[in-house]
Amino acid sequence: MKPLIILGAACAAIAIATAMPAAAHDPGEAVTPHFEEAIPNIPGKTLKAVIVDYPPGGASVPHRHADSSFIFAHVLSGEIESKVNDGPTQTYRAGESWYEPPASKHLVSRNASKTEPARLLAVFVLDSDEAALTTPIK
């Protein structure tokens, strides 16, 4: 009987140990810088690109974009739900794109799927001295 108790406790410990890191580190998004270059024929402007990876059910916190940033967004895989400013919430699928004007409020940005990951390319044209691409909305 004692080996069964030890085996059960060991299985429970393994289950807890493997589940906790996933829950503790399950981000709403992962943003990876992809490209940055000053635009030589537009002094003071820079082109920046980031890849945004959403796990199943992942979402960004509502945020505001830099005052000078014009954004082109393109879904690389999966489906992304997006709401910018007072516009409707829209779903974009792989291969679809949209833009966001400067100083936009991005109120919804999330993976439309609870079971599949999604990936987005966001390209910013902004003032070279802008420090932050986004700021959380409180």
CSV table of C-alpha atoms in Angstrom, one decimal:
chain,number,residue,atom,x,y,z
A,1,MET,CA,0.0,0.0,0.0
A,2,LYS,CA,2.8,2.4,0.8
A,3,PRO,CA,4.3,2.2,-2.7
A,4,LEU,CA,1.0,3.3,-4.2
A,5,ILE,CA,0.9,6.4,-1.9
A,6,ILE,CA,4.4,7.3,-2.8
A,7,LEU,CA,3.7,6.8,-6.6
A,8,GLY,CA,0.5,8.9,-6.2
A,9,ALA,CA,2.3,11.7,-4.4
A,10,ALA,CA,5.1,11.6,-7.0
A,11,CYS,CA,2.6,11.9,-9.9
A,12,ALA,CA,0.8,14.8,-8.2
A,13,ALA,CA,4.1,16.6,-7.6
A,14,ILE,CA,5.1,16.1,-11.3
A,15,ALA,CA,1.7,17.4,-12.4
A,16,ILE,CA,1.9,20.5,-10.2
A,17,ALA,CA,5.5,21.2,-11.2
A,18,THR,CA,4.7,21.0,-14.9
A,19,ALA,CA,1.5,23.0,-14.7
A,20,MET,CA,2.7,25.9,-12.6
A,21,PRO,CA,5.4,27.2,-14.9
A,22,ALA,CA,3.0,27.2,-17.8
A,23,ALA,CA,0.4,29.2,-15.8
A,24,ALA,CA,3.0,31.5,-14.3
A,25,HIS,CA,4.7,32.3,-17.6
A,26,ASP,CA,1.7,32.2,-20.0
A,27,PRO,CA,2.0,35.7,-21.6
A,28,GLY,CA,-0.8,37.5,-23.3
A,29,GLU,CA,1.7,38.2,-26.1
A,30,ALA,CA,5.3,38.1,-26.9
A,31,VAL,CA,6.7,41.0,-28.9
A,32,THR,CA,10.0,40.5,-30.7
A,33,PRO,CA,11.9,43.4,-32.4
A,34,HIS,CA,12.4,42.4,-36.0
A,35,PHE,CA,13.8,45.4,-37.9
A,36,GLU,CA,14.8,49.0,-37.2
A,37,GLU,CA,16.3,51.6,-39.6
A,38,ALA,CA,16.3,55.3,-39.9
A,39,ILE,CA,14.5,56.4,-43.1
A,40,PRO,CA,17.3,58.3,-45.0
A,41,ASN,CA,15.0,60.4,-47.3
A,42,ILE,CA,12.7,61.4,-44.4
A,43,PRO,CA,15.0,63.0,-41.7
A,44,GLY,CA,13.8,62.3,-38.2
A,45,LYS,CA,11.7,59.3,-39.1
A,46,THR,CA,12.5,55.6,-38.4
A,47,LEU,CA,10.9,52.4,-39.6
A,48,LYS,CA,10.5,49.7,-36.9
A,49,ALA,CA,9.0,46.3,-37.3
A,50,VAL,CA,8.0,43.9,-34.5
A,51,ILE,CA,6.5,40.3,-34.5
A,52,VAL,CA,3.7,39.8,-32.0
A,53,ASP,CA,3.0,36.2,-31.1
A,54,TYR,CA,-0.2,35.4,-29.3
A,55,PRO,CA,-0.7,32.0,-27.6
A,56,PRO,CA,-4.1,30.5,-27.8
A,57,GLY,CA,-6.5,32.9,-26.1
A,58,GLY,CA,-3.7,35.5,-25.6
A,59,ALA,CA,-4.3,39.2,-25.7
A,60,SER,CA,-2.5,42.5,-25.4
A,61,VAL,CA,-3.6,45.0,-22.7
A,62,PRO,CA,-5.4,48.0,-24.1
A,63,HIS,CA,-2.8,50.5,-25.2
A,64,ARG,CA,-2.1,53.8,-27.0
A,65,HIS,CA,0.5,54.0,-29.8
A,66,ALA,CA,3.2,56.6,-30.0
A,67,ASP,CA,1.9,60.1,-31.1
A,68,SER,CA,3.9,60.0,-34.3
A,69,SER,CA,3.5,56.4,-35.3
A,70,PHE,CA,1.7,55.3,-38.4
A,71,ILE,CA,1.2,51.5,-38.2
A,72,PHE,CA,0.8,48.8,-40.8
A,73,ALA,CA,-0.3,45.5,-39.4
A,74,HIS,CA,-0.3,42.1,-41.2
A,75,VAL,CA,-1.5,38.8,-39.9
A,76,LEU,CA,1.2,36.1,-40.6
A,77,SER,CA,-0.8,33.2,-39.1
A,78,GLY,CA,-4.0,32.5,-37.2
A,79,GLU,CA,-6.7,35.1,-36.7
A,80,ILE,CA,-6.4,38.4,-34.8
A,81,GLU,CA,-9.3,40.4,-33.4
A,82,SER,CA,-8.6,44.2,-33.3
A,83,LYS,CA,-10.4,47.3,-32.3
A,84,VAL,CA,-8.8,50.7,-32.9
A,85,ASN,CA,-10.2,53.9,-31.6
A,86,ASP,CA,-14.0,54.1,-32.1
A,87,GLY,CA,-14.0,51.5,-34.9
A,88,PRO,CA,-15.7,48.1,-34.8
A,89,THR,CA,-13.9,45.1,-33.5
A,90,GLN,CA,-12.8,43.2,-36.6
A,91,THR,CA,-11.3,39.8,-37.2
A,92,TYR,CA,-8.3,39.6,-39.6
A,93,ARG,CA,-7.1,36.3,-40.9
A,94,ALA,CA,-3.6,35.2,-42.2
A,95,GLY,CA,-2.7,37.3,-45.2
A,96,GLU,CA,-5.0,40.2,-44.2
A,97,SER,CA,-3.8,43.7,-43.2
A,98,TRP,CA,-4.9,47.0,-41.7
A,99,TYR,CA,-3.4,50.3,-40.7
A,100,GLU,CA,-3.6,52.5,-37.6
A,101,PRO,CA,-3.2,56.3,-37.7
A,102,PRO,CA,-0.9,58.1,-35.3
A,103,ALA,CA,-1.8,58.2,-31.6
A,104,SER,CA,-4.4,55.4,-32.0
A,105,LYS,CA,-5.9,53.7,-29.0
A,106,HIS,CA,-5.8,50.0,-29.5
A,107,LEU,CA,-8.6,48.8,-27.3
A,108,VAL,CA,-8.7,45.2,-28.5
A,109,SER,CA,-5.8,43.1,-29.8
A,110,ARG,CA,-6.1,39.4,-29.2
A,111,ASN,CA,-5.9,36.0,-30.7
A,112,ALA,CA,-9.4,35.0,-32.0
A,113,SER,CA,-8.7,31.3,-31.2
A,114,LYS,CA,-8.6,29.6,-27.8
A,115,THR,CA,-6.8,26.6,-29.4
A,116,GLU,CA,-4.3,27.9,-32.0
A,117,PRO,CA,-1.5,30.5,-31.8
A,118,ALA,CA,-1.6,33.6,-33.9
A,119,ARG,CA,1.3,35.8,-35.3
A,120,LEU,CA,1.2,39.4,-36.4
A,121,LEU,CA,3.8,41.7,-38.1
A,122,ALA,CA,3.5,45.4,-37.0
A,123,VAL,CA,5.4,48.0,-38.9
A,124,PHE,CA,5.8,51.4,-37.4
A,125,VAL,CA,6.9,54.7,-39.1
A,126,LEU,CA,7.5,57.1,-36.3
A,127,ASP,CA,9.7,60.0,-35.1
A,128,SER,CA,13.2,58.7,-34.4
A,129,ASP,CA,13.2,60.1,-30.9
A,130,GLU,CA,10.0,58.3,-29.8
A,131,ALA,CA,11.1,56.0,-26.9
A,132,ALA,CA,8.0,53.8,-26.5
A,133,LEU,CA,5.9,52.2,-29.3
A,134,THR,CA,3.0,51.6,-26.9
A,135,THR,CA,1.8,52.8,-23.5
A,136,PRO,CA,-0.9,50.9,-21.5
A,137,ILE,CA,-4.2,52.6,-21.2
A,138,LYS,CA,-5.2,52.8,-17.5
